[in-house]
Backbone as numpy.savetxt, mean C-alpha at the origin, in Angstrom:
# Nx Ny Nz CAx CAy CAz Cx Cy Cz
44.65 -21.17 33.00 43.70 -20.55 33.18 42.55 -20.15 31.50
41.90 -20.20 31.42 41.00 -19.93 30.22 41.10 -18.79 29.63
41.20 -18.60 27.82 41.40 -17.53 27.08 39.91 -17.00 26.82
39.95 -15.46 28.06 38.44 -15.00 27.64 38.34 -13.63 26.64
37.36 -14.17 25.91 37.52 -12.82 25.06 37.89 -11.70 24.91
38.16 -10.74 24.06 38.55 -9.90 24.12 37.81 -8.65 23.60
36.57 -9.61 22.92 35.65 -8.28 21.62 34.70 -9.25 22.50
33.69 -8.65 22.89 32.54 -8.30 23.78 31.24 -7.93 23.62
30.98 -7.89 22.63 29.77 -7.36 22.04 28.58 -7.44 23.46
28.54 -8.03 24.07 27.14 -7.64 25.13 27.48 -6.20 26.38
29.00 -5.97 25.87 28.98 -3.98 26.42 28.37 -2.60 25.87
28.12 -3.25 24.62 26.82 -2.30 23.41 25.48 -2.73 24.41
25.13 -3.94 25.42 23.85 -4.03 25.52 23.67 -3.52 26.88
24.50 -3.16 27.61 24.41 -3.41 29.16 23.43 -2.50 30.30
22.76 -1.00 29.06 22.41 -0.44 29.60 21.29 -0.08 28.49
20.04 0.99 28.99 19.37 0.50 28.08 19.52 2.10 27.33
20.43 3.01 28.24 20.18 4.09 27.28 21.80 3.65 26.02
22.73 2.64 26.93 23.55 2.79 25.54 23.04 1.53 24.64
21.71 0.85 24.26 21.30 0.04 23.70 20.92 1.42 22.21
19.87 2.56 23.48 19.37 2.79 22.53 21.09 3.54 21.36
21.47 4.80 22.43 22.20 5.18 21.70 23.21 4.46 20.09
23.37 3.28 20.12 24.15 2.24 18.82 23.07 1.27 18.25
21.94 2.16 17.83 20.80 1.06 17.89 20.80 1.53 16.14
20.90 0.50 15.33 20.90 0.89 13.71 19.68 1.35 12.99
18.70 0.71 13.60 17.36 1.13 12.88 15.94 1.90 13.51
15.89 3.44 12.95 14.85 3.24 13.96 13.27 3.95 13.61
12.28 3.56 13.82 10.71 4.05 13.14 10.49 5.16 14.20
10.04 5.95 13.06 9.62 7.57 13.00 7.52 7.43 12.26
7.06 8.33 13.03 5.69 7.92 12.50 5.69 8.56 10.90
6.55 9.54 10.69 6.60 9.65 8.98 7.64 8.47 8.34
7.53 7.57 8.82 7.49 6.02 8.50 6.53 5.49 7.32
5.35 5.98 8.04 3.87 5.60 7.93 2.84 6.18 6.55
2.64 5.21 5.78 1.51 5.56 4.99 0.05 4.63 5.25
-0.58 5.24 5.89 -1.87 4.40 6.44 -3.29 4.15 5.02
-3.11 2.88 5.24 -4.28 2.81 3.93 -5.65 2.60 4.66
-6.55 3.41 3.77 -8.27 3.45 5.08 -9.15 3.19 3.16
-10.12 2.60 4.38 -11.71 2.00 3.46 -12.60 3.31 3.31
-12.96 3.45 2.39 -14.29 5.03 1.79 -15.22 3.52 0.97
-16.33 3.58 2.19 -17.26 3.34 0.96 -18.32 4.02 0.84
-20.04 4.28 0.20 -20.93 5.15 0.25 -21.43 5.00 1.52
-22.40 6.31 1.36 -22.60 5.83 2.76 -22.51 7.72 3.24
-23.42 8.01 4.52 -23.17 8.48 5.77 -23.02 8.37 6.62
-22.40 8.59 7.71 -22.39 8.34 9.47 -22.36 6.93 10.00
-20.99 6.09 8.38 -20.52 5.22 8.08 -19.89 4.89 8.69
-19.37 3.64 10.05 -17.73 2.82 9.99 -18.48 1.95 10.83
-18.05 0.95 9.52 -18.02 -0.78 9.92 -17.49 -1.32 10.26
-16.70 -1.79 11.01 -15.84 -2.61 11.38 -15.87 -4.06 10.54
-14.04 -3.82 10.09 -13.85 -5.12 8.96 -13.46 -6.34 9.70
-14.64 -7.91 9.86 -14.36 -8.60 10.43 -12.59 -8.96 10.68
-12.36 -9.59 9.52 -11.26 -10.28 9.73 -9.83 -9.07 9.97
-10.36 -8.01 10.06 -9.14 -6.72 10.30 -9.71 -6.07 11.47
-9.44 -6.53 12.55 -9.93 -5.63 13.79 -9.39 -4.74 14.08
-10.57 -3.86 14.52 -9.40 -2.60 14.34 -9.94 -1.29 13.60
-9.84 -2.13 12.33 -9.55 -1.49 11.27 -11.31 -0.98 10.60
-11.55 0.27 9.86 -13.11 -0.11 9.46 -12.98 0.23 7.75
-14.50 0.39 7.76 -14.78 0.88 5.95 -15.47 1.95 6.89
-14.77 3.66 6.17 -15.51 4.44 6.34 -16.73 5.33 5.79
-17.59 5.63 5.63 -18.12 6.58 4.57 -17.10 7.74 4.14
-17.61 8.87 3.88 -16.77 9.72 3.50 -16.42 11.46 4.28
-17.79 11.21 5.17 -17.91 12.14 6.66 -16.84 11.66 7.44
-16.96 9.86 7.63 -16.15 9.73 8.68 -14.99 9.42 8.30
-14.62 9.40 7.06 -13.35 9.60 7.13 -12.36 10.58 7.04
-12.93 12.00 6.87 -12.53 12.42 6.69 -12.71 13.06 8.45
-12.82 12.93 8.99 -12.73 12.51 11.33 -11.37 11.03 11.29
-11.81 10.19 10.37 -10.49 9.17 11.13 -8.91 10.18 10.79
-9.26 10.94 9.61 -8.29 10.96 8.54 -7.94 12.81 9.60
-8.45 13.33 10.38 -8.05 14.59 11.50 -7.65 14.02 12.68
-7.92 12.38 13.11 -7.46 12.05 14.19 -6.10 11.26 14.21
-5.77 10.73 12.63 -4.63 10.20 12.40 -3.40 11.58 12.04
-3.64 13.02 11.64 -3.03 14.24 11.50 -2.41 14.45 12.90
-3.04 14.65 13.70 -3.02 14.76 15.65 -1.76 13.70 15.54
-2.16 12.84 15.60 -1.35 11.55 15.83 0.04 12.35 15.09
0.39 12.55 13.99 1.48 13.03 13.15 1.29 12.42 12.16
0.55 11.30 11.67 0.38 10.52 10.28 -0.05 11.45 9.23
0.83 11.84 7.81 0.18 12.83 7.17 0.38 12.02 5.76
0.52 10.74 5.78 0.08 9.87 3.96 -0.66 8.69 4.34
-2.04 8.75 3.32 -2.97 7.61 3.48 -2.64 7.23 2.26
-3.33 6.01 1.76 -3.56 5.19 0.65 -5.76 5.23 0.29
-5.92 5.53 0.18 -7.34 5.42 0.25 -7.77 4.63 -0.49
-8.71 3.28 -0.55 -9.33 2.16 -0.75 -10.41 2.41 -0.93
-11.17 2.27 -2.68 -12.60 2.09 -3.04 -13.78 1.32 -2.83
-14.99 0.98 -1.68 -15.73 -0.60 -1.95 -16.66 0.54 -3.04
-16.57 0.33 -4.42 -17.76 1.10 -5.09 -19.10 0.22 -5.53
-20.46 0.67 -5.59 -21.49 -0.57 -5.59 -21.34 -1.36 -7.07
-21.89 -2.84 -6.99 -22.12 -3.35 -7.92 -22.67 -2.74 -9.60
-23.69 -2.33 -9.13 -24.43 -1.55 -10.13 -23.30 -0.33 -10.90
-22.53 -0.03 -9.96 -21.54 0.90 -11.03 -20.29 0.17 -11.20
-20.52 -1.14 -11.18 -19.15 -1.64 -12.53 -19.67 -2.26 -13.48
-18.33 -2.05 -14.80 -18.43 -2.66 -15.86 -17.03 -3.13 -16.03
-17.21 -3.48 -17.66 -15.79 -4.25 -17.46 -14.63 -2.82 -17.89
-14.75 -2.19 -18.00 -13.71 -1.39 -18.18 -13.62 -0.09 -17.57
-14.20 -0.84 -16.34 -14.18 0.18 -14.82 -14.89 2.19 -15.37
-15.71 2.42 -15.88 -15.86 3.76 -16.46 -16.62 4.42 -14.96
-16.67 3.71 -13.46 -16.73 4.94 -12.81 -15.19 5.14 -12.53
-14.30 4.81 -12.50 -13.42 4.77 -12.06 -12.49 6.30 -12.33
-12.95 7.20 -13.36 -13.27 8.66 -13.94 -14.12 9.51 -13.64
-14.82 8.84 -12.92 -15.89 10.00 -13.15 -15.92 10.62 -11.63
-15.62 12.30 -12.17 -15.38 12.93 -10.93 -15.81 13.22 -10.17
-17.78 12.92 -10.51 -18.89 12.87 -9.18 -18.83 11.60 -8.19
-17.78 10.62 -8.61 -18.06 9.92 -8.29 -17.89 9.28 -6.98
-17.50 8.03 -5.88 -16.90 8.33 -4.43 -15.46 8.52 -4.14
-14.93 8.05 -5.31 -13.21 8.27 -4.71 -13.01 9.40 -5.39
-13.04 9.56 -6.35 -12.36 11.37 -6.75 -13.11 12.05 -5.52
-14.55 11.74 -5.61 -14.91 13.84 -4.57 -14.67 13.35 -3.90
-14.21 12.44 -2.61 -13.36 12.01 -2.06 -12.51 12.76 -1.40
-11.55 12.19 -2.40 -9.68 12.69 -2.11 -10.67 14.37 -2.71
-11.15 15.23 -3.45 -10.73 16.84 -3.47 -11.52 16.78 -1.97
-12.44 15.77 -1.95 -12.92 16.72 -0.22 -11.85 16.66 0.54
-10.77 15.15 0.81 -9.67 15.30 2.10 -8.80 16.61 1.58
-8.34 16.82 0.35 -7.35 17.36 0.06 -7.77 18.79 0.42
-9.16 19.34 0.09 -9.53 20.80 0.46 -9.44 21.38 1.95
-9.55 20.27 3.06 -9.83 20.42 4.41 -8.70 19.84 4.81
-7.70 19.20 4.22 -6.37 18.72 5.12 -5.62 18.84 3.77
-5.30 20.18 3.13 -4.22 20.26 1.94 -2.81 19.84 2.21
-1.78 19.63 3.67 -0.74 19.19 3.38 -0.53 17.87 3.67
-1.66 17.31 3.69 -1.41 15.45 3.75 -1.34 15.41 1.91
-1.02 13.83 2.63 -0.78 13.19 1.05 -1.13 11.81 1.30
-2.45 12.00 -0.27 -2.78 11.47 -0.52 -2.49 10.62 -1.74
-2.20 8.96 -1.38 -1.39 7.91 -2.86 -3.14 7.47 -2.66
-2.63 7.47 -3.99 -4.13 6.80 -4.87 -3.74 5.54 -5.31
-5.12 4.29 -5.28 -4.50 3.02 -6.72 -5.38 3.29 -7.61
-4.03 3.01 -8.61 -4.80 2.88 -9.64 -4.38 0.96 -10.39
-6.00 1.10 -10.04 -6.44 -0.75 -10.78 -7.30 -1.07 -11.13
-8.09 -1.61 -11.88 -9.15 -1.76 -12.23 -10.21 -2.44 -11.74
-10.07 -3.32 -10.32 -10.47 -4.39 -9.38 -11.34 -3.60 -8.66
-11.68 -2.39 -8.58 -12.38 -1.86 -7.10 -13.77 -1.85 -8.38
-13.60 -1.12 -9.71 -14.29 -0.69 -10.28 -14.67 -2.29 -11.52
-14.46 -2.86 -12.05 -14.84 -4.06 -12.72 -16.18 -5.13 -12.15
-16.13 -5.31 -13.36 -17.80 -6.48 -12.72 -17.19 -7.65 -13.38
-15.36 -7.79 -13.77 -14.49 -9.13 -13.67 -14.11 -9.11 -12.33
-13.61 -7.69 -11.45 -12.59 -8.13 -10.48 -11.37 -8.68 -10.74
-11.06 -7.91 -11.41 -9.83 -8.25 -12.37 -8.78 -6.77 -12.63
-7.31 -6.88 -12.60 -6.85 -5.49 -12.76 -6.65 -4.93 -13.65
-7.30 -5.34 -15.05 -6.82 -5.13 -16.17 -8.77 -5.75 -16.86
-8.54 -5.25 -18.37 -9.57 -5.96 -18.73 -9.62 -7.29 -19.32
-10.62 -8.09 -18.83 -10.69 -8.95 -19.29 -11.55 -9.39 -20.06
-10.80 -10.29 -21.98 -11.11 -10.89 -22.92 -12.21 -11.48 -22.61
-13.91 -11.26 -23.39 -14.84 -12.01 -22.42 -15.07 -13.36 -22.84
-14.20 -13.69 -24.12 -14.51 -14.99 -25.04 -13.67 -15.76 -24.62
-12.34 -15.27 -24.44 -10.90 -16.32 -23.97 -10.74 -16.27 -22.45
-11.26 -14.98 -21.60 -11.16 -15.02 -20.05 -9.60 -14.04 -20.01
-8.97 -13.67 -21.22 -7.37 -13.79 -20.59 -7.48 -11.87 -20.14
-6.24 -11.64 -19.67 -6.32 -10.61 -19.12 -5.49 -9.46 -20.48
-5.92 -8.65 -21.39 -5.76 -8.05 -21.97 -4.72 -6.43 -21.49
-3.23 -6.79 -21.79 -2.40 -5.94 -20.90 -2.79 -4.85 -21.42
-2.83 -4.40 -23.18 -1.73 -2.83 -23.79 -3.95 -2.47 -23.77
-4.75 -3.25 -23.57 -6.00 -2.80 -23.70 -6.29 -2.02 -22.28
-5.91 -2.64 -21.46 -5.94 -2.29 -19.74 -4.75 -0.77 -20.02
-3.86 -0.74 -20.45 -3.17 0.44 -19.77 -4.20 2.00 -20.80
-5.07 1.92 -21.61 -6.06 3.13 -21.95 -6.68 3.45 -20.24
-7.10 2.64 -19.98 -7.94 2.65 -19.00 -7.75 2.97 -17.73
-6.05 2.56 -17.58 -5.14 3.21 -16.49 -4.84 4.02 -16.54
-4.81 4.96 -17.18 -3.71 6.11 -18.05 -5.05 7.28 -17.82
-6.17 7.14 -17.75 -7.78 7.55 -17.95 -8.01 7.79 -16.22
-7.86 6.84 -15.34 -7.80 6.39 -14.16 -7.09 7.17 -13.31
-5.87 7.19 -13.90 -4.60 7.97 -13.18 -4.53 9.45 -13.40
-5.16 10.19 -14.74 -5.98 11.26 -14.66 -6.44 12.24 -13.95
-7.37 11.20 -13.54 -8.91 11.60 -12.87 -8.45 11.93 -11.31
-7.66 11.35 -11.31 -6.93 11.09 -9.80 -6.36 12.28 -9.35
-5.11 12.27 -10.96 -4.21 13.49 -10.42 -5.67 14.43 -10.50
-6.29 14.98 -11.60 -6.91 16.58 -11.32 -8.37 16.63 -10.04
-8.51 15.47 -9.29 -9.19 15.37 -8.15 -7.83 15.91 -6.79
-6.54 15.87 -7.46 -6.04 16.15 -6.37 -5.23 15.12 -5.91
-5.07 13.97 -5.79 -3.62 12.69 -5.57 -3.07 13.40 -5.75
-1.89 12.97 -4.97 -0.23 13.66 -4.68 0.75 12.60 -5.57
0.36 11.70 -5.09 0.92 10.32 -5.78 -0.05 9.03 -6.19
0.25 8.65 -7.19 -0.63 7.83 -8.03 0.33 6.38 -7.86
-0.32 4.72 -7.00 0.20 4.03 -7.38 -0.27 2.89 -7.71
0.02 2.98 -9.04 -0.71 1.64 -10.16 -0.33 -0.17 -9.48
-1.16 -0.09 -9.44 -0.71 -1.81 -7.91 -1.17 -2.59 -9.60
-1.61 -2.50 -10.24 -2.24 -3.53 -11.26 -1.27 -4.85 -12.24
-0.01 -4.30 -11.87 1.26 -5.14 -12.71 0.65 -5.35 -13.84
0.31 -4.37 -15.00 0.56 -4.84 -16.32 1.64 -4.47 -16.89
2.25 -4.62 -18.03 3.86 -4.34 -18.50 3.59 -2.86 -19.01
4.57 -2.11 -18.73 4.24 -0.66 -19.33 3.98 0.50 -18.98
2.83 -0.18 -17.57 1.82 0.97 -17.35 2.81 2.13 -16.42
3.88 2.01 -16.08 4.53 3.46 -15.17 4.83 4.48 -16.75
4.99 3.90 -17.82 5.55 4.61 -18.67 4.47 5.44 -19.54
3.22 4.22 -19.94 1.49 5.11 -20.37 1.11 5.90 -18.92
1.00 5.81 -17.81 0.93 6.89 -16.78 1.28 8.04 -16.91
3.05 7.81 -16.83 3.94 8.83 -17.27 3.62 9.65 -17.97
3.57 9.60 -19.25 3.44 10.11 -20.62 1.84 10.55 -20.50
0.69 10.06 -19.76 -0.40 10.56 -20.30 -0.86 11.90 -18.77
0.38 11.84 -17.57 0.22 13.39 -16.41 1.06 13.89 -16.84
2.16 13.49 -17.95 3.19 15.15 -18.32 2.44 15.75 -19.46
1.82 14.85 -20.09 0.86 15.16 -21.41 0.18 16.29 -21.24
-0.95 16.50 -19.72 -2.22 17.05 -18.95 -1.54 17.79 -17.99
-0.30 19.02 -18.12 0.29 19.32 -17.18 0.41 18.57 -15.72
0.31 17.00 -15.25 0.92 17.16 -14.02 2.27 16.70 -13.95
3.29 17.24 -13.93 3.87 16.80 -14.15 4.70 16.10 -12.76
3.95 17.09 -11.20 4.70 17.11 -10.47 3.72 16.27 -9.18
3.56 15.51 -9.89 1.93 14.15 -9.54 3.04 13.33 -9.55
3.75 12.49 -8.48 4.31 10.74 -8.67 4.05 10.11 -8.91
5.17 8.53 -9.05 4.30 7.76 -9.36 5.01 6.95 -8.37
3.94 6.16 -6.90 4.67 4.81 -6.72 4.00 3.88 -7.09
5.42 2.99 -8.14 5.22 1.55 -8.74 4.85 0.64 -7.86
4.04 0.02 -7.97 3.55 -1.50 -7.08 4.51 -2.74 -8.16
6.61 -2.29 -7.61 7.41 -2.93 -8.49 6.95 -4.59 -8.73
7.22 -5.17 -7.20 7.48 -6.30 -7.21 5.78 -6.82 -6.54
4.48 -6.85 -6.69 2.94 -7.75 -5.93 3.02 -8.62 -6.59
3.36 -9.65 -5.61 3.04 -10.99 -5.45 1.69 -11.78 -5.31
1.78 -13.21 -6.29 0.15 -13.07 -6.07 0.40 -14.09 -4.91
-0.06 -13.90 -3.76 -0.23 -13.67 -2.34 -1.44 -14.73 -1.81
-1.14 -15.43 -0.99 -2.23 -15.65 -0.08 -2.45 -14.73 1.41
-1.71 -13.49 1.73 -2.13 -12.75 2.39 -3.00 -11.76 2.15
-3.47 -11.19 0.83 -4.40 -9.95 1.00 -5.97 -10.58 1.01
-6.04 -12.06 1.77 -7.77 -12.30 1.13 -8.28 -11.43 2.55
-8.18 -10.61 3.51 -8.78 -9.45 4.48 -9.26 -8.39 3.54
-8.07 -7.90 2.41 -8.91 -7.13 1.91 -9.24 -7.48 0.93
-9.68 -8.23 0.20 -10.64 -8.29 -0.45 -12.12 -8.56 0.22
-11.93 -9.48 1.02 -13.72 -8.56 1.96 -13.40 -7.55 2.38
-12.76 -6.65 2.73 -12.93 -5.36 3.30 -13.98 -4.71 2.07
-12.90 -4.94 0.97 -13.22 -4.20 -0.61 -14.47 -5.10 -1.77
-14.69 -6.81 -1.07 -15.64 -7.37 -2.17 -14.66 -7.00 -3.50
-13.29 -7.02 -3.67 -13.02 -7.15 -5.10 -12.15 -8.83 -5.59
-12.65 -9.61 -4.73 -11.97 -10.84 -5.74 -12.33 -10.73 -6.89
-11.41 -11.66 -7.91 -11.67 -11.86 -9.16 -13.33 -12.56 -9.26
-14.02 -12.52 -10.58 -15.33 -13.72 -10.15 -14.77 -15.01 -10.85
-13.02 -14.84 -11.43 -13.62 -16.10 -12.45 -11.66 -15.84 -13.22
-11.16 -16.86 -12.35 -9.67 -17.46 -12.12 -8.78 -16.84 -10.85
-7.63 -16.13 -10.86 -6.48 -15.65 -10.13 -6.10 -14.47 -10.91
-4.72 -14.40 -10.45 -4.16 -12.91 -11.19 -3.34 -13.29 -10.90
-2.82 -14.51 -11.13 -1.77 -14.95 -11.38 -0.60 -14.55 -12.79
-1.54 -14.10 -13.86 -0.85 -14.07 -14.99 -0.04 -12.45 -15.26
-0.49 -12.12 -13.82 -0.01 -10.23 -14.10 1.22 -10.55 -12.45
0.10 -10.42 -11.44 1.57 -10.71 -9.69 1.92 -11.92 -10.32
3.04 -11.41 -9.25 4.28 -11.91 -9.59 3.82 -13.54 -8.63
4.82 -14.46 -9.34 5.23 -15.55 -8.76 6.02 -15.51 -7.14
5.13 -15.84 -5.99 5.97 -16.17 -4.80 7.33 -16.34 -4.78
7.93 -17.67 -5.51 8.56 -18.39 -5.55 9.80 -17.32 -6.42
9.98 -16.17 -6.73 10.87 -15.38 -7.80 11.42 -14.38 -7.14
12.83 -14.33 -6.69 13.36 -13.07 -5.93 13.73 -12.34 -7.75
14.27 -12.61 -7.92 15.45 -11.73 -9.23 14.32 -10.77 -10.54
13.22 -11.89 -10.05 12.39 -11.08 -11.22 11.77 -9.74 -10.55
11.86 -9.65 -9.69 11.73 -8.75 -8.92 12.69 -7.46 -9.33
14.19 -7.69 -9.70 14.93 -6.78 -9.94 14.60 -6.20 -11.83
14.05 -7.53 -12.26 13.99 -7.03 -13.33 12.87 -5.95 -13.61
11.32 -6.20 -12.97 10.77 -5.13 -12.41 10.90 -4.06 -12.32
12.10 -3.95 -11.22 12.25 -2.07 -10.93 13.00 -1.83 -11.99
14.36 -2.32 -12.92 15.13 -1.88 -13.47 14.03 -1.38 -14.96
12.76 -1.63 -15.08 11.89 -1.59 -16.00 11.40 -0.36 -15.46
10.57 -0.41 -14.29 10.10 1.10 -13.77 10.80 2.16 -13.50
12.57 1.86 -13.36 13.54 2.90 -13.71 13.34 3.57 -14.84
13.75 2.72 -15.57 13.52 3.86 -17.53 12.42 3.71 -17.63
10.99 3.39 -16.97 9.47 4.49 -17.24 9.48 5.01 -16.57
10.34 6.03 -15.82 9.60 6.93 -14.65 9.28 6.62 -13.61
9.33 5.97 -12.71 8.62 5.66 -11.37 9.46 6.85 -10.55
8.92 7.35 -9.93 10.07 8.08 -8.45 9.94 7.04 -7.23
8.97 6.36 -7.24 9.42 5.38 -5.78 8.60 4.00 -6.18
9.43 3.33 -4.98 8.72 1.39 -5.90 9.00 1.14 -4.82
7.75 -0.23 -5.01 6.84 -0.86 -3.70 7.09 -2.20 -3.67
7.34 -3.07 -2.70 7.38 -4.15 -3.02 5.94 -4.59 -1.91
5.30 -5.98 -2.02 3.88 -6.38 -1.62 3.71 -7.98 -1.62
3.91 -8.37 -0.48 3.61 -7.55 0.77 5.09 -7.67 1.34
4.35 -7.41 2.58 6.31 -7.11 2.99 6.75 -8.47 3.96
6.14 -9.24 4.93 6.83 -9.28 5.99 7.29 -11.15 4.91
6.60 -11.79 4.28 7.20 -12.55 3.85 8.14 -12.30 2.59
8.29 -11.00 2.27 8.86 -10.45 1.39 9.98 -9.64 1.89
11.16 -9.96 2.75 11.96 -8.76 3.92 13.10 -9.11 2.65
13.53 -10.33 2.41 14.67 -10.37 1.16 14.23 -9.52 0.45
13.42 -9.53 -0.47 13.13 -9.14 -1.39 13.48 -7.35 -1.29
12.56 -6.72 -0.54 12.57 -5.77 0.11 14.50 -5.30 -0.05
14.86 -5.90 0.54 16.74 -6.02 0.51 16.66 -5.67 -0.28
16.79 -7.10 -1.96 17.59 -6.63 -3.18 16.76 -5.73 -3.37
15.68 -5.59 -3.66 15.26 -3.63 -4.32 16.59 -2.57 -3.46
16.45 -2.65 -2.24 17.17 -1.69 -1.55 18.37 -1.23 -1.69
18.76 -2.11 -2.64 20.29 -2.81 -2.86 20.38 -2.50 -3.87
19.77 -2.41 -5.03 19.73 -2.12 -6.26 19.35 -0.74 -7.14
18.97 -0.27 -5.85 18.31 1.48 -6.41 18.33 2.56 -5.63
18.97 3.36 -6.11 18.72 4.68 -5.64 17.77 5.10 -5.59
15.87 5.11 -5.61 15.11 5.40 -5.41 14.30 5.31 -4.15
13.45 5.66 -3.32 13.25 5.53 -2.05 11.93 4.54 -2.66
12.44 3.24 -1.51 11.89 1.66 -0.92 10.50 2.01 -0.66
9.54 1.60 -0.91 8.33 1.32 0.30 7.69 0.09 0.47
7.35 -0.46 1.17 6.50 -1.88 1.49 5.28 -1.92 2.22
4.40 -3.11 1.71 2.81 -3.05 1.50 2.84 -3.96 3.01
2.84 -3.55 4.22 2.60 -5.19 5.00 1.48 -4.74 5.22
0.68 -5.90 4.58 -0.83 -6.34 4.10 -1.31 -6.68 4.85
-2.78 -6.68 4.72 -4.41 -7.18 5.23 -3.98 -8.61 6.05
-3.75 -9.26 5.75 -3.01 -10.86 5.76 -2.13 -10.75 7.24
-1.04 -10.82 6.87 0.35 -9.71 8.05 -0.36 -9.12 9.46
-1.80 -8.16 8.62 -2.02 -7.18 10.18 -2.95 -8.30 10.93
-3.80 -9.00 10.19 -4.88 -9.76 10.40 -4.22 -11.62 11.76
-3.34 -11.95 11.49 -2.24 -13.13 11.82 -1.73 -12.39 13.50
-1.78 -11.67 12.83 -0.86 -10.49 14.46 -2.01 -10.49 15.58
-3.36 -9.84 15.06 -4.64 -9.18 15.89 -5.09 -10.35 16.49
-5.09 -11.89 15.47 -5.81 -12.91 15.78 -4.71 -13.31 17.26
-3.66 -13.53 16.73 -2.41 -14.39 17.75 -2.40 -13.72 19.12
-2.55 -12.03 19.01 -3.30 -11.15 20.39 -4.10 -11.50 21.04
-4.79 -11.78 20.56 -6.38 -11.70 20.53 -6.42 -12.67 21.68
-6.21 -13.54 20.77 -5.79 -15.21 21.60 -4.88 -15.20 22.55
-4.02 -14.35 23.05 -3.15 -14.35 23.56 -1.74 -14.80 23.84
-2.13 -15.15 22.90 -0.43 -15.88 22.05 0.64 -15.38 21.91
1.06 -13.92 21.48 1.76 -13.13 21.42 1.08 -11.49 22.00
2.42 -10.69 22.60 1.83 -9.39 22.88 1.96 -8.16 21.91
0.73 -7.79 21.27 0.37 -7.82 19.96 1.14 -6.08 20.12
1.36 -5.93 20.63 1.79 -3.73 20.51 3.45 -4.74 20.39
4.20 -5.17 21.48 5.65 -5.17 21.15 5.85 -6.38 19.82
4.77 -7.27 19.36 4.79 -7.92 18.11 4.12 -7.15 16.93
3.77 -5.95 16.96 4.06 -5.35 15.72 4.72 -4.58 15.55
5.35 -3.49 16.99 6.31 -2.58 16.72 7.82 -3.66 15.69
7.72 -4.65 16.44 9.19 -5.66 16.25 8.73 -6.36 14.41
7.33 -6.21 13.75 7.27 -6.68 12.43 7.91 -5.07 11.57
7.24 -4.40 12.54 7.45 -2.74 11.07 8.57 -2.09 11.10
9.84 -2.75 12.94 11.29 -2.62 12.60 11.99 -3.48 11.94
11.27 -4.74 11.67 11.83 -5.53 10.72 12.11 -5.26 8.84
10.76 -4.47 8.88 9.84 -3.87 7.18 11.13 -2.72 7.12
11.16 -1.59 8.63 11.93 -0.70 8.06 13.43 -1.32 7.76
14.05 -1.93 9.00 15.46 -2.67 8.65 16.02 -3.43 7.42
14.78 -4.33 6.82 15.39 -4.57 5.39 15.73 -3.57 4.74
14.96 -2.50 4.57 15.25 -1.77 3.49 13.93 -0.43 3.06
13.30 -1.43 3.60 12.10 0.45 3.43 11.91 1.99 3.89
12.16 2.47 2.78 12.01 4.14 3.55 11.18 4.22 3.82
9.70 4.15 3.72 8.59 3.69 4.16 7.48 2.91 4.07
6.53 2.35 4.92 5.93 1.73 5.15 4.02 1.73 4.63
3.40 0.54 4.29 2.07 0.83 4.17 1.44 0.11 5.11
0.83 0.70 6.48 0.85 -0.11 7.19 -0.48 0.12 8.02
-1.61 -0.75 8.16 -2.66 -1.37 8.88 -2.40 -0.65 10.56
-1.36 -1.16 10.58 -1.00 -0.96 12.34 -0.40 1.01 12.73
-0.64 1.79 11.42 0.20 2.88 11.63 -0.42 3.85 12.85
-1.71 3.51 13.07 -2.22 5.02 13.96 -2.16 4.21 15.39
-2.14 3.21 15.19 -1.48 2.01 16.49 0.17 2.48 16.75
0.78 2.33 15.59 2.09 2.29 15.99 2.65 3.77 16.25
2.16 4.70 15.62 2.50 6.29 16.17 1.92 6.58 17.21
0.97 6.09 17.70 0.57 6.50 19.26 1.47 5.20 20.15
1.86 4.73 19.57 2.78 3.98 20.89 4.48 4.93 20.43
4.93 5.30 19.81 6.20 6.17 19.39 5.41 7.27 19.88
4.39 8.05 20.12 4.02 8.77 20.52 4.73 8.91 22.19
4.12 8.25 22.93 4.44 7.17 24.26 5.95 7.56 24.27
6.65 7.61 23.28 8.12 6.86 23.87 8.68 5.50 24.28
């Protein structure tokens, strides 16, 4: 008589009720931060070709979109602006214009939806004539770290004044969290949070996002400030610095190809950990689903669950609206 196993893990899988009862990781709509795209104009809603189902919205249509999302239970948003090229310069001055597209829309959203949370983007590339996240030396082409901090600080301050709840420095300049924290605190914005892009990798998965906002660098690339995809331990160094400098939350970007980094960071901090399920990750799933190669809905939910399981407390994802509808269905 063969010796049969006394431990049978399948007992905990034998019915849906039991599987749900012992499920270790759960997704909820409050886990999501929805990135949205803002453009000039009125009554504009233009689908992004490389991101099916995602649109560039004029301010009035973005207000409508946020209203629909709130009805689904989504309460956190990360707006990104598409700025007219005529307003761009090498020092990103438009980023601090209170009457500009981005800041005025932030104020309008908070006026109409005071309970939603807005996480704003601090980086020069949407406003820079060079398309980089920092100041570019016109002669050498070098990204000038310390000169960039002054611009980023003023950008963060302008966003706080407009009503931002969370400042999201995505630029990866050294020392920017401490600089921004000092600027905010010295101007009585001590309650405005900083969600640092702690480990933002120089990834190929950002392509559709740059298409959406026409924000690619005019020359060179971002490898001198964004992280090398080969490095994991370096993320812990960035984490330690962000903690010392006063970050309230930390982020890993991208998410799906960096689940090991999410787990590594989760295991080394008590701060909330977020992850950005980026445009290229979204586009791959959408393309495969449109071709009938994957079940799009199941794959979407599995990907989001894997990011949460890896250790993310919150997920920035273009799937937020669809996933919220699935979760509502139960």
